[in-house]
PDB file of C-alpha atoms in Angstrom:
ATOM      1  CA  UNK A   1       1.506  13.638  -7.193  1.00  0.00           C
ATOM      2  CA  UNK A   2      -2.096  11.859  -6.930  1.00  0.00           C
ATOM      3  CA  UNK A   3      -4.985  14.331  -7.090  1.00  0.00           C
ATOM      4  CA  UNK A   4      -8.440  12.937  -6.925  1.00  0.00           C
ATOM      5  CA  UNK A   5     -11.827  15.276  -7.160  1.00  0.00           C
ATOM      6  CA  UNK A   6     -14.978  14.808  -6.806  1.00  0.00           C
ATOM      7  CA  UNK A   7     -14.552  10.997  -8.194  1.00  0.00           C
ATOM      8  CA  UNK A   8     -17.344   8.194  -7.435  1.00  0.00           C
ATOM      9  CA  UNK A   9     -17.663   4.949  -8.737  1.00  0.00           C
ATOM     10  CA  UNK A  10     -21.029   3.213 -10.278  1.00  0.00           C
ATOM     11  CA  UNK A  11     -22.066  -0.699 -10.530  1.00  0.00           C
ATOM     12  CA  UNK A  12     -22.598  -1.264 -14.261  1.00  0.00           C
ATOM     13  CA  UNK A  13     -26.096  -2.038 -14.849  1.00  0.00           C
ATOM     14  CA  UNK A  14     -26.975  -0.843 -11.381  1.00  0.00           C
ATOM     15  CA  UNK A  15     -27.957   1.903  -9.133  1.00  0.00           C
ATOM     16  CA  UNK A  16     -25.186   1.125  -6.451  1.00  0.00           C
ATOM     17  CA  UNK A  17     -22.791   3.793  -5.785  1.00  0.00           C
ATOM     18  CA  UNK A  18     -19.481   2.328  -4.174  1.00  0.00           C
ATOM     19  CA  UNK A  19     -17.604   5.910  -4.045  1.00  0.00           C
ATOM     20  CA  UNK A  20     -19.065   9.254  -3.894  1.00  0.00           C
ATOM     21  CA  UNK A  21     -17.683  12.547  -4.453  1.00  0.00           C
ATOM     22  CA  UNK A  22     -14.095  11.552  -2.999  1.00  0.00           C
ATOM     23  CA  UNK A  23     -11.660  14.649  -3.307  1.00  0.00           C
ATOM     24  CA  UNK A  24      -8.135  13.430  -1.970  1.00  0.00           C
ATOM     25  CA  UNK A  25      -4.451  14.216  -2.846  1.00  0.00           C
ATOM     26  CA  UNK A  26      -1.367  12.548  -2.195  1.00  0.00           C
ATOM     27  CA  UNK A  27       1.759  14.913  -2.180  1.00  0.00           C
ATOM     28  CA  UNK A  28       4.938  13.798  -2.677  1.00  0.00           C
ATOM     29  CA  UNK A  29       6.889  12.586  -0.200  1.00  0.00           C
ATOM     30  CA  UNK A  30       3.880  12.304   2.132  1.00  0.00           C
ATOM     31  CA  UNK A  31       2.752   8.212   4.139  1.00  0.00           C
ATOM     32  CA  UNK A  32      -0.737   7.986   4.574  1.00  0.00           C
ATOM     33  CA  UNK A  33      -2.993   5.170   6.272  1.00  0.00           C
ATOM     34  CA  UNK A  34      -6.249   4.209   3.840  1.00  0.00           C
ATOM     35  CA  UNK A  35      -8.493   3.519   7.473  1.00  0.00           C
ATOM     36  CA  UNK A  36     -11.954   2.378   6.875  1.00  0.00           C
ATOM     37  CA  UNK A  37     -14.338  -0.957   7.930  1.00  0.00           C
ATOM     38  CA  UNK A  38     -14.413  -3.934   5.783  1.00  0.00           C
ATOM     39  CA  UNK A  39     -16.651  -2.881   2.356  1.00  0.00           C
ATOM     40  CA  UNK A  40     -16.376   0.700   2.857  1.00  0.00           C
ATOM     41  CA  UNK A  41     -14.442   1.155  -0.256  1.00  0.00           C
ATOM     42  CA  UNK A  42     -10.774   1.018   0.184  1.00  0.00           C
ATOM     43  CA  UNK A  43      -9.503  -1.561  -2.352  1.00  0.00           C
ATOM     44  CA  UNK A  44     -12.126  -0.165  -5.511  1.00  0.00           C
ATOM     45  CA  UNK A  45     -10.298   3.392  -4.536  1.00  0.00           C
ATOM     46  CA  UNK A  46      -6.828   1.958  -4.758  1.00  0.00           C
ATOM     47  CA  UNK A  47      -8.096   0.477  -8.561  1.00  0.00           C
ATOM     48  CA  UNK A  48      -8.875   4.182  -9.088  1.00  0.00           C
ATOM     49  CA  UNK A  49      -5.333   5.578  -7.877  1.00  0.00           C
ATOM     50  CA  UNK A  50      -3.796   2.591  -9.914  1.00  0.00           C
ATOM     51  CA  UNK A  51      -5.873   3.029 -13.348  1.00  0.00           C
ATOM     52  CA  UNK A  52      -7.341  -0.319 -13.238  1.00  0.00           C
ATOM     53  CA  UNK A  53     -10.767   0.537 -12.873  1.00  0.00           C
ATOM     54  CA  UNK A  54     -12.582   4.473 -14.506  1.00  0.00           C
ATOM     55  CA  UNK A  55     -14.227   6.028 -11.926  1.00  0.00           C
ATOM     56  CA  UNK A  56     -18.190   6.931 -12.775  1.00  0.00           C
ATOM     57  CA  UNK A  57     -17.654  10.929 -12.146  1.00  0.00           C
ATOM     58  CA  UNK A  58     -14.609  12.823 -11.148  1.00  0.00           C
ATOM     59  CA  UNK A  59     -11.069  13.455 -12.312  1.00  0.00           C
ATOM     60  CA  UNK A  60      -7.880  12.051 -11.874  1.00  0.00           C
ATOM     61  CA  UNK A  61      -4.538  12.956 -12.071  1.00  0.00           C
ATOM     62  CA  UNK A  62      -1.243  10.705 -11.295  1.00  0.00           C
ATOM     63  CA  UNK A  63       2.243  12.539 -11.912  1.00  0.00           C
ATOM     64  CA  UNK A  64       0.844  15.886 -13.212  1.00  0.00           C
ATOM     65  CA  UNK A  65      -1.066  14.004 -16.107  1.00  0.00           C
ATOM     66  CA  UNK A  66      -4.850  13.149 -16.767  1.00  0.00           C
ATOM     67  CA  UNK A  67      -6.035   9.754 -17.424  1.00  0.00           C
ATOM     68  CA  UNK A  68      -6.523   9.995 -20.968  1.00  0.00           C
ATOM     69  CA  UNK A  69      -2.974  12.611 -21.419  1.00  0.00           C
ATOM     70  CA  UNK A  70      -0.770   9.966 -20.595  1.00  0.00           C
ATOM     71  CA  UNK A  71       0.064   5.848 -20.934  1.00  0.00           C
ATOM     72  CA  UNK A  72      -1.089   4.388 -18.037  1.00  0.00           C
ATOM     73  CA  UNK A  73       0.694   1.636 -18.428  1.00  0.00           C
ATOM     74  CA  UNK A  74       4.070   4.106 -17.768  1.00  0.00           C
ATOM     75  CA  UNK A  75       2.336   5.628 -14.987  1.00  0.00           C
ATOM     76  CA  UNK A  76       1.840   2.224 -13.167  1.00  0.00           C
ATOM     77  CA  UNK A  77       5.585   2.172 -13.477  1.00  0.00           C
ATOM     78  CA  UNK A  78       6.313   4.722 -10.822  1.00  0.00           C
ATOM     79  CA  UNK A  79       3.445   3.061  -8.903  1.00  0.00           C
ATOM     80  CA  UNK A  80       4.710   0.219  -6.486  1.00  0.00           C
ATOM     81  CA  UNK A  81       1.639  -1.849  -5.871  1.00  0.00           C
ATOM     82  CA  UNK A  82       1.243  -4.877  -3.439  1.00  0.00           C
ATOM     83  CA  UNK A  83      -2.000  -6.118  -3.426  1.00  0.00           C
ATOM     84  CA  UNK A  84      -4.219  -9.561  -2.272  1.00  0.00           C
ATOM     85  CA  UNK A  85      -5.097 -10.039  -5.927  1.00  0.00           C
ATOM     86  CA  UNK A  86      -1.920  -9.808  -7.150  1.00  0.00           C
ATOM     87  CA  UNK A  87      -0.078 -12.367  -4.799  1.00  0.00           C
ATOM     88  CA  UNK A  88      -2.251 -15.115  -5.423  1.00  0.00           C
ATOM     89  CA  UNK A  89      -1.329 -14.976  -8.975  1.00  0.00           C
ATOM     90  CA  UNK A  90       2.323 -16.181  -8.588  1.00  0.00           C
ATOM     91  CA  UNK A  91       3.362 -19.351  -8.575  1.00  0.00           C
ATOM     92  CA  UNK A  92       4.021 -21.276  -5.637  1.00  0.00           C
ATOM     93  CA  UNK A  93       7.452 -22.994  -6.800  1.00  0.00           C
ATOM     94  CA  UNK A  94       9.062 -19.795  -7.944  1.00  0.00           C
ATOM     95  CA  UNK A  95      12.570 -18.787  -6.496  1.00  0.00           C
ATOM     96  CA  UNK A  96      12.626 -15.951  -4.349  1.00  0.00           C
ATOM     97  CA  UNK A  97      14.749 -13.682  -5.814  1.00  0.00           C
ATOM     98  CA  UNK A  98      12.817 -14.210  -9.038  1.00  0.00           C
ATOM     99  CA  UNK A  99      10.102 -12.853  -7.342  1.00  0.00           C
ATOM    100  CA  UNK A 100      11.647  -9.942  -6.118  1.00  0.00           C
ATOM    101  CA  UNK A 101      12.962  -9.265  -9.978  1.00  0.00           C
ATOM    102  CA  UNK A 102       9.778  -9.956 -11.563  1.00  0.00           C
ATOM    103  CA  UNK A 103       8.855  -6.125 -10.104  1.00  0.00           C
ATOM    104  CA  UNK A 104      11.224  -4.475 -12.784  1.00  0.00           C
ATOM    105  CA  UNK A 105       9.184  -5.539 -15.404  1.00  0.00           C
ATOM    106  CA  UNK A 106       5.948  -5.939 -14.170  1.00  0.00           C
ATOM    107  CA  UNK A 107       5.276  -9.051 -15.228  1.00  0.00           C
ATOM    108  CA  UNK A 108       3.821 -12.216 -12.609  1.00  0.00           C
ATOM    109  CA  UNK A 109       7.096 -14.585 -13.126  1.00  0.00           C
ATOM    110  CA  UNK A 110      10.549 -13.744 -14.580  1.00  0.00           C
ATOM    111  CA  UNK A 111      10.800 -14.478 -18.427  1.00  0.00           C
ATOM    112  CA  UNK A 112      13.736 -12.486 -18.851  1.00  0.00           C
ATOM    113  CA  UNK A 113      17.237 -12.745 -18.056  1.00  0.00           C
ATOM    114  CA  UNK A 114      18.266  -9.842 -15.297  1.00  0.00           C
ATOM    115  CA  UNK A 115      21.251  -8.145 -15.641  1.00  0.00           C
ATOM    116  CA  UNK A 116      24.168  -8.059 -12.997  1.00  0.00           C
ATOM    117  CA  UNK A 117      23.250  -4.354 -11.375  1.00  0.00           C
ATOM    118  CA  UNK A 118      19.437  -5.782 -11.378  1.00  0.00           C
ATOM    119  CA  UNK A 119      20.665  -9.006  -9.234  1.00  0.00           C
ATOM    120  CA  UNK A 120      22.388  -6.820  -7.143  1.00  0.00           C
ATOM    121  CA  UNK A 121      19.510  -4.515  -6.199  1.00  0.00           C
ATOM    122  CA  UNK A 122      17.466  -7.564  -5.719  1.00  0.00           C
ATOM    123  CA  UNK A 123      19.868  -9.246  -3.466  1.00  0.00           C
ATOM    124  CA  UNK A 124      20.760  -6.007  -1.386  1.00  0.00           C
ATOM    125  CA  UNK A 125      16.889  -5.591  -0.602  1.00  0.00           C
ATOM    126  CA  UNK A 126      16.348  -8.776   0.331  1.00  0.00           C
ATOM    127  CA  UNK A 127      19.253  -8.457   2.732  1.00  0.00           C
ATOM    128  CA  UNK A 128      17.798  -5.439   3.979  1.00  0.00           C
ATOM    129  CA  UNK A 129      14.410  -7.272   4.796  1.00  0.00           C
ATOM    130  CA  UNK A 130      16.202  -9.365   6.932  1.00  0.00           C
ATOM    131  CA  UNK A 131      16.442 -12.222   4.074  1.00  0.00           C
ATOM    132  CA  UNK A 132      19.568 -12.464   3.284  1.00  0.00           C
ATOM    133  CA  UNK A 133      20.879 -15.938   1.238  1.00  0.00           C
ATOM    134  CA  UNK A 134      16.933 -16.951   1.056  1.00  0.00           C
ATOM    135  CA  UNK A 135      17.137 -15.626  -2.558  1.00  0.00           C
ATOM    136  CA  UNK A 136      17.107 -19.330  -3.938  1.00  0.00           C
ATOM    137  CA  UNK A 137      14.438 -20.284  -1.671  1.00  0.00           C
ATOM    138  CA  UNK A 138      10.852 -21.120  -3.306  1.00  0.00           C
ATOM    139  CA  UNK A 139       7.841 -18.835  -2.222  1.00  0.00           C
ATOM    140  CA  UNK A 140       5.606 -21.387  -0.983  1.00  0.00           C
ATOM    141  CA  UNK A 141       8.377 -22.705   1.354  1.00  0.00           C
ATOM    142  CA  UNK A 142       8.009 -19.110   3.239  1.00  0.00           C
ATOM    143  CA  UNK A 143       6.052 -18.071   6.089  1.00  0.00           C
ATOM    144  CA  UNK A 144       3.160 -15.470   5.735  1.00  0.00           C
ATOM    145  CA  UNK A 145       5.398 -12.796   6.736  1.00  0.00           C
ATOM    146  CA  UNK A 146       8.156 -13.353   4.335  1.00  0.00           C
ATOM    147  CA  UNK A 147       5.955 -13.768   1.608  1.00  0.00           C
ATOM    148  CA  UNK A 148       4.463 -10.063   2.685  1.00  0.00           C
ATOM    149  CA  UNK A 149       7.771  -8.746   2.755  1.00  0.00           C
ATOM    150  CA  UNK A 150       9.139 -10.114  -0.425  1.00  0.00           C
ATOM    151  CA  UNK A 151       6.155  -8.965  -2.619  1.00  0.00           C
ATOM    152  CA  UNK A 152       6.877  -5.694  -0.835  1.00  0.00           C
ATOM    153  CA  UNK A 153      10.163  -5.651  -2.457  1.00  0.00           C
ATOM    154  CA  UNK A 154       9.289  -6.856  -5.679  1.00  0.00           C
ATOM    155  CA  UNK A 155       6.789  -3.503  -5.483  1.00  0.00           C
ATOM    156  CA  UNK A 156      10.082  -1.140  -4.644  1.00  0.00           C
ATOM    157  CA  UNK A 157      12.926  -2.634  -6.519  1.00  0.00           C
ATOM    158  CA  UNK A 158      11.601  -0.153  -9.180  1.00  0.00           C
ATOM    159  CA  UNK A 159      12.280   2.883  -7.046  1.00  0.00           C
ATOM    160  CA  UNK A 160       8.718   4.194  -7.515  1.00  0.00           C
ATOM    161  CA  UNK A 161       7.634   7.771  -6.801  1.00  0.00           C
ATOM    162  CA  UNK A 162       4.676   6.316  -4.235  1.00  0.00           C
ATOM    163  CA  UNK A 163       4.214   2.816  -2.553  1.00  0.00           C
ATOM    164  CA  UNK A 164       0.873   1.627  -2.234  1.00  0.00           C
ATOM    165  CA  UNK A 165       0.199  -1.352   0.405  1.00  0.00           C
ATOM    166  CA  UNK A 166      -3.056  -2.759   0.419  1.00  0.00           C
ATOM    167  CA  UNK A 167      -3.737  -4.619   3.985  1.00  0.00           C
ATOM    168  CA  UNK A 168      -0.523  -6.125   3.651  1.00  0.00           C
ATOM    169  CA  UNK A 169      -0.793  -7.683   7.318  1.00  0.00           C
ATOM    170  CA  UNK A 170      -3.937  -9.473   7.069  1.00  0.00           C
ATOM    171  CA  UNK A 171      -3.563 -12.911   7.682  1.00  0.00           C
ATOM    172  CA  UNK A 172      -0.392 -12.437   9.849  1.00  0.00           C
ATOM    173  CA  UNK A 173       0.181 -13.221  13.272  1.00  0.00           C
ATOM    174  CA  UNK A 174       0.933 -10.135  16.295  1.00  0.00           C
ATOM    175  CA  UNK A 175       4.861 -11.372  15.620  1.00  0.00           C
ATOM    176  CA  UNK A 176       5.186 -11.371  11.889  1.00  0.00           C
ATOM    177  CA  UNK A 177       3.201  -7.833  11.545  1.00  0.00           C
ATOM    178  CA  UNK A 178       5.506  -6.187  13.924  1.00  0.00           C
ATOM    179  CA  UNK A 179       8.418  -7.570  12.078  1.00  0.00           C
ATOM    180  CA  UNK A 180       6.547  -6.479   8.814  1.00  0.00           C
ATOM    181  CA  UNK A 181       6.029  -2.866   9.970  1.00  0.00           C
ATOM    182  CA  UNK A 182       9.389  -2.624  11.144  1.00  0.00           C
ATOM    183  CA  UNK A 183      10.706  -3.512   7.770  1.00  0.00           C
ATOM    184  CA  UNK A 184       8.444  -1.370   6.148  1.00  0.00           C
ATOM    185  CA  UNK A 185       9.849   1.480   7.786  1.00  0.00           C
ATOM    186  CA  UNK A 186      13.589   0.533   7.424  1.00  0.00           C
ATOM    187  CA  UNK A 187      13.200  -0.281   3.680  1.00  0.00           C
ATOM    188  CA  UNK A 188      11.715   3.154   3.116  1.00  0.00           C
ATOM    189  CA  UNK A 189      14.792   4.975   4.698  1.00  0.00           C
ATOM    190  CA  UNK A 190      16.839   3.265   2.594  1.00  0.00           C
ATOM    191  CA  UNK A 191      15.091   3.590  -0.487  1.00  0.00           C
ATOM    192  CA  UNK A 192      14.647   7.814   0.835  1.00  0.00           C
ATOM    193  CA  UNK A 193      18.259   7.706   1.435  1.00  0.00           C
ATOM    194  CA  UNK A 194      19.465   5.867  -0.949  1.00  0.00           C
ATOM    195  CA  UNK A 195      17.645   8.174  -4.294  1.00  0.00           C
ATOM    196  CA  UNK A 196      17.848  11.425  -2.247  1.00  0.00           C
ATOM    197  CA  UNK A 197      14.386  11.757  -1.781  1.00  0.00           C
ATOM    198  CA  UNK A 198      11.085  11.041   0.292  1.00  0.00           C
ATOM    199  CA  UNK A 199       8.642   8.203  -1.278  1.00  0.00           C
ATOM    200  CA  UNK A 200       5.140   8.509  -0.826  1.00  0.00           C
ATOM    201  CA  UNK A 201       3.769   5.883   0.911  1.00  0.00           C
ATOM    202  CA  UNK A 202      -0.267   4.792   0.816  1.00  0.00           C
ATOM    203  CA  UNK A 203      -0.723   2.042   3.853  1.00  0.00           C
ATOM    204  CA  UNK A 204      -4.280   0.554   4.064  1.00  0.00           C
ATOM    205  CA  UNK A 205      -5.542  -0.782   7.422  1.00  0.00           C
ATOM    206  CA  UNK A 206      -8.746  -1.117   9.667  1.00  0.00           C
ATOM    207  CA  UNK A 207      -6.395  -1.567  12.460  1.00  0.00           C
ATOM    208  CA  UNK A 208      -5.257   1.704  14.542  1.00  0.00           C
ATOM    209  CA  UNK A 209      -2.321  -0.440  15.859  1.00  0.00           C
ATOM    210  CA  UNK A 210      -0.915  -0.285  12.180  1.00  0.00           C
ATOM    211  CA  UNK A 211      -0.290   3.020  12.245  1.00  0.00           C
ATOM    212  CA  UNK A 212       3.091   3.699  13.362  1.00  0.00           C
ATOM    213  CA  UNK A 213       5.036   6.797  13.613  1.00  0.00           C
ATOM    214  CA  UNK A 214       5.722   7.337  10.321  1.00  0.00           C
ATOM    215  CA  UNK A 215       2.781   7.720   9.072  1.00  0.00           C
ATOM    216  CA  UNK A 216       1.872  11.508   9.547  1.00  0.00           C
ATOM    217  CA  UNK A 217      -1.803  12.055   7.109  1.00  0.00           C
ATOM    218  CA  UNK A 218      -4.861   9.431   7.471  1.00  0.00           C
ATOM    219  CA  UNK A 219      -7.612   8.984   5.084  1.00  0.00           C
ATOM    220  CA  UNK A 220     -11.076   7.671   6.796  1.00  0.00           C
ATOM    221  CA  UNK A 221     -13.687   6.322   3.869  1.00  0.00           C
ATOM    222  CA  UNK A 222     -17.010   5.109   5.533  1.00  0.00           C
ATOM    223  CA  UNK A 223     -19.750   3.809   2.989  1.00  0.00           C
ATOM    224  CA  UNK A 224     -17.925   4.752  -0.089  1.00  0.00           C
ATOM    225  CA  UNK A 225     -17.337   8.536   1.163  1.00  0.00           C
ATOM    226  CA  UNK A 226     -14.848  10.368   2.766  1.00  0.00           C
ATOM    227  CA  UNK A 227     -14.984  10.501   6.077  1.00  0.00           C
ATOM    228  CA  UNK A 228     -12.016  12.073   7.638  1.00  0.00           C
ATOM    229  CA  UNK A 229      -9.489  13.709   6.256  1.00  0.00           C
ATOM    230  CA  UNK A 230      -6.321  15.202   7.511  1.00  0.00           C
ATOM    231  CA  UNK A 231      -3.425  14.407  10.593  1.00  0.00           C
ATOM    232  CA  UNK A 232      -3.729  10.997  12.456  1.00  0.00           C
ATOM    233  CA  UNK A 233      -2.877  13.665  15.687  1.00  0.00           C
ATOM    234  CA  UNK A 234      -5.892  15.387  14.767  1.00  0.00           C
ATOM    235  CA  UNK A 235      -8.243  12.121  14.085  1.00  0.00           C
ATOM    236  CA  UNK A 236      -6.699  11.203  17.432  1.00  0.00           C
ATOM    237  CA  UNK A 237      -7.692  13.907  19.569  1.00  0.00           C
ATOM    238  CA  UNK A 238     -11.113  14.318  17.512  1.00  0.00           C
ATOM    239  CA  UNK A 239     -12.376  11.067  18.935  1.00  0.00           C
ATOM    240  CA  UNK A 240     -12.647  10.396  14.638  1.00  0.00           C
ATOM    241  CA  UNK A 241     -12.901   6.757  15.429  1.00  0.00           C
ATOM    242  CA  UNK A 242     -15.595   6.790  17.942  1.00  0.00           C
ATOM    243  CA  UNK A 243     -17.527   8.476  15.447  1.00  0.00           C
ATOM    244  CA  UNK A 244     -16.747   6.140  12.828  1.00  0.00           C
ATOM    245  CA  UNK A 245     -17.225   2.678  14.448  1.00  0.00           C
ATOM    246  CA  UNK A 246     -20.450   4.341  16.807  1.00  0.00           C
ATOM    247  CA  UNK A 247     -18.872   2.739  19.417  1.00  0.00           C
ATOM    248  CA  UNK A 248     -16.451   4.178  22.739  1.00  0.00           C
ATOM    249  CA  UNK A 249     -13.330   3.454  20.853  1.00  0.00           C
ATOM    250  CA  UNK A 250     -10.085   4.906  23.541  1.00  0.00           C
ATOM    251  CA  UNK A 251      -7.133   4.971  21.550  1.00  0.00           C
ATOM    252  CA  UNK A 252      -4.207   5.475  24.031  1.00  0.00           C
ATOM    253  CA  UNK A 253      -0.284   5.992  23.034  1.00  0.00           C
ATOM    254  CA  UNK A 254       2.284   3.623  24.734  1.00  0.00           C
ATOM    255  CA  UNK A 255       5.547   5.090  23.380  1.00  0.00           C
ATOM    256  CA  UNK A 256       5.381   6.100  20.255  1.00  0.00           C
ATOM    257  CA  UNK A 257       2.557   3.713  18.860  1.00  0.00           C
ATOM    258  CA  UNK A 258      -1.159   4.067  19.075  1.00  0.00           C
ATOM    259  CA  UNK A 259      -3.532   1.231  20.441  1.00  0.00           C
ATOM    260  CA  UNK A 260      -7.344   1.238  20.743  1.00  0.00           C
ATOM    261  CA  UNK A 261      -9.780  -0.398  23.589  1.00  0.00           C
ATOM    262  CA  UNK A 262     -13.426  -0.468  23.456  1.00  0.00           C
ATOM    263  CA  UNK A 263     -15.127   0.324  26.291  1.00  0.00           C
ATOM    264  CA  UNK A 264     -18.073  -0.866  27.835  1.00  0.00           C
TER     265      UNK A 264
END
């Protein structure tokens, strides 16, 4: 689905390197975690994946199809993307269910008129997110989790082939990330359910308690490169994150979630 090799990233004019030699590939169907410190890399990788920014060296491929073989603008189509950048962009006053809508044509406000089917779809994710009849509410009304999970459904009312969610709980309190989370997961059964098929899924995080059970592969990127790569049960039992933070990092199950403790 995504295939990355050997790809690094340049500052123009510069002899920074932000990414080095980062070989990674997404398969389909597949949730991953993007884990790595603040400024390792995470969001300039995600421009990669997305084809907002050319990486220095390297290939990429998105759907089977090279960056130059294809329209990148159809390829972001079957890319759901919720991003920082892209939030702050929207208006404050706009209607909810706008919002939402806004994802089927890509556009940062609604300057067409949806059809019925397109209402529909909007309405009956919204009522899955637990926000049912807040469709005519305005976005700025919201709290910091509903905003989260309504740009989350303006990236899926597309039905895209991979969801990418970049730190989507920063900012939110212990309450309004669990709720998030737990959304996140029942909005992707649907959606896997619902179009007879898995979704990939791309979560980013620096925060092990994020990871929840259904996310099976982790990427680790530390200065730029790639750290870890492979199962969060084997990053787990590798003591990956000790090594990563140089600190004694315990990360303990309590059901089926992971936590982490540092010791002293």
């Amino acid at each position: 689905m995504i295939k990355l090799e050997n790809v690094s990233l340049d500052i123009f004019g510069s002899n920074r390197r932000i990414l080095s030699c980062i070989d990674w590939e997404i398969c389909s169907g597949e949730s991953w975690i993007l884990f790595g410190r603040n400024g390792s890399g995470k969001t300039k990788l995600l421009e990669i994946i997305t084809g907002y920014i050319f990486p220095s060296e390297g290939s990429v491929r998105r759907f089977g199809y090279g960056h130059l073989e294809s329209d990148i603008r159809e390829i972001r189509k079957r890319i759901g993307y919720l991003s920082s950048v892209l939030r702050e962009k929207f208006n404050r006053e706009e209607k909810v269910i706008d919002t939402v809508l806004s994802g089927i044509y890509a556009s940062v406000g609604l300057y067409r008129e949806p059809s019925t089917d397109e209402i529909k779809r909007g309405l009956d994710l919204l009522r899955e997110a637990g926000l049912a009849d807040r469709e005519d509410d305005i976005i700025g009304h919201l709290s910091d989790g509903e905003k989260q999970k309504v740009f989350m459904l303006r990236a899926l009312i597309n039905n895209p082939d991979i969801l990418i969610l970049d730190e989507p709980s920063v900012g939110l309190d212990i309450c309004a990330r669990e709720d998030f989370l737990e959304s996140l997961k029942k909005l992707m059964n649907v959606m896997n359910v619902m179009n007879e098929r898995k979704h990939s899924l791309i979560y980013v995080t620096h925060h092990v308690e994020e990871i929840t059970p259904i996310f099976g592969k982790i990427f680790i990127i530390e200065d730029g490169k790639c750290f870890f790569n492979g199962s969060v049960d084997d990053a787990v039992s590798k003591n990956i994150f000790t090594s990563l933070f140089k600190r004694d990092i315990e990360i303990f199950k309590k059901g089926e979630r992971l936590y982490s403790s540092l010791g002293m």
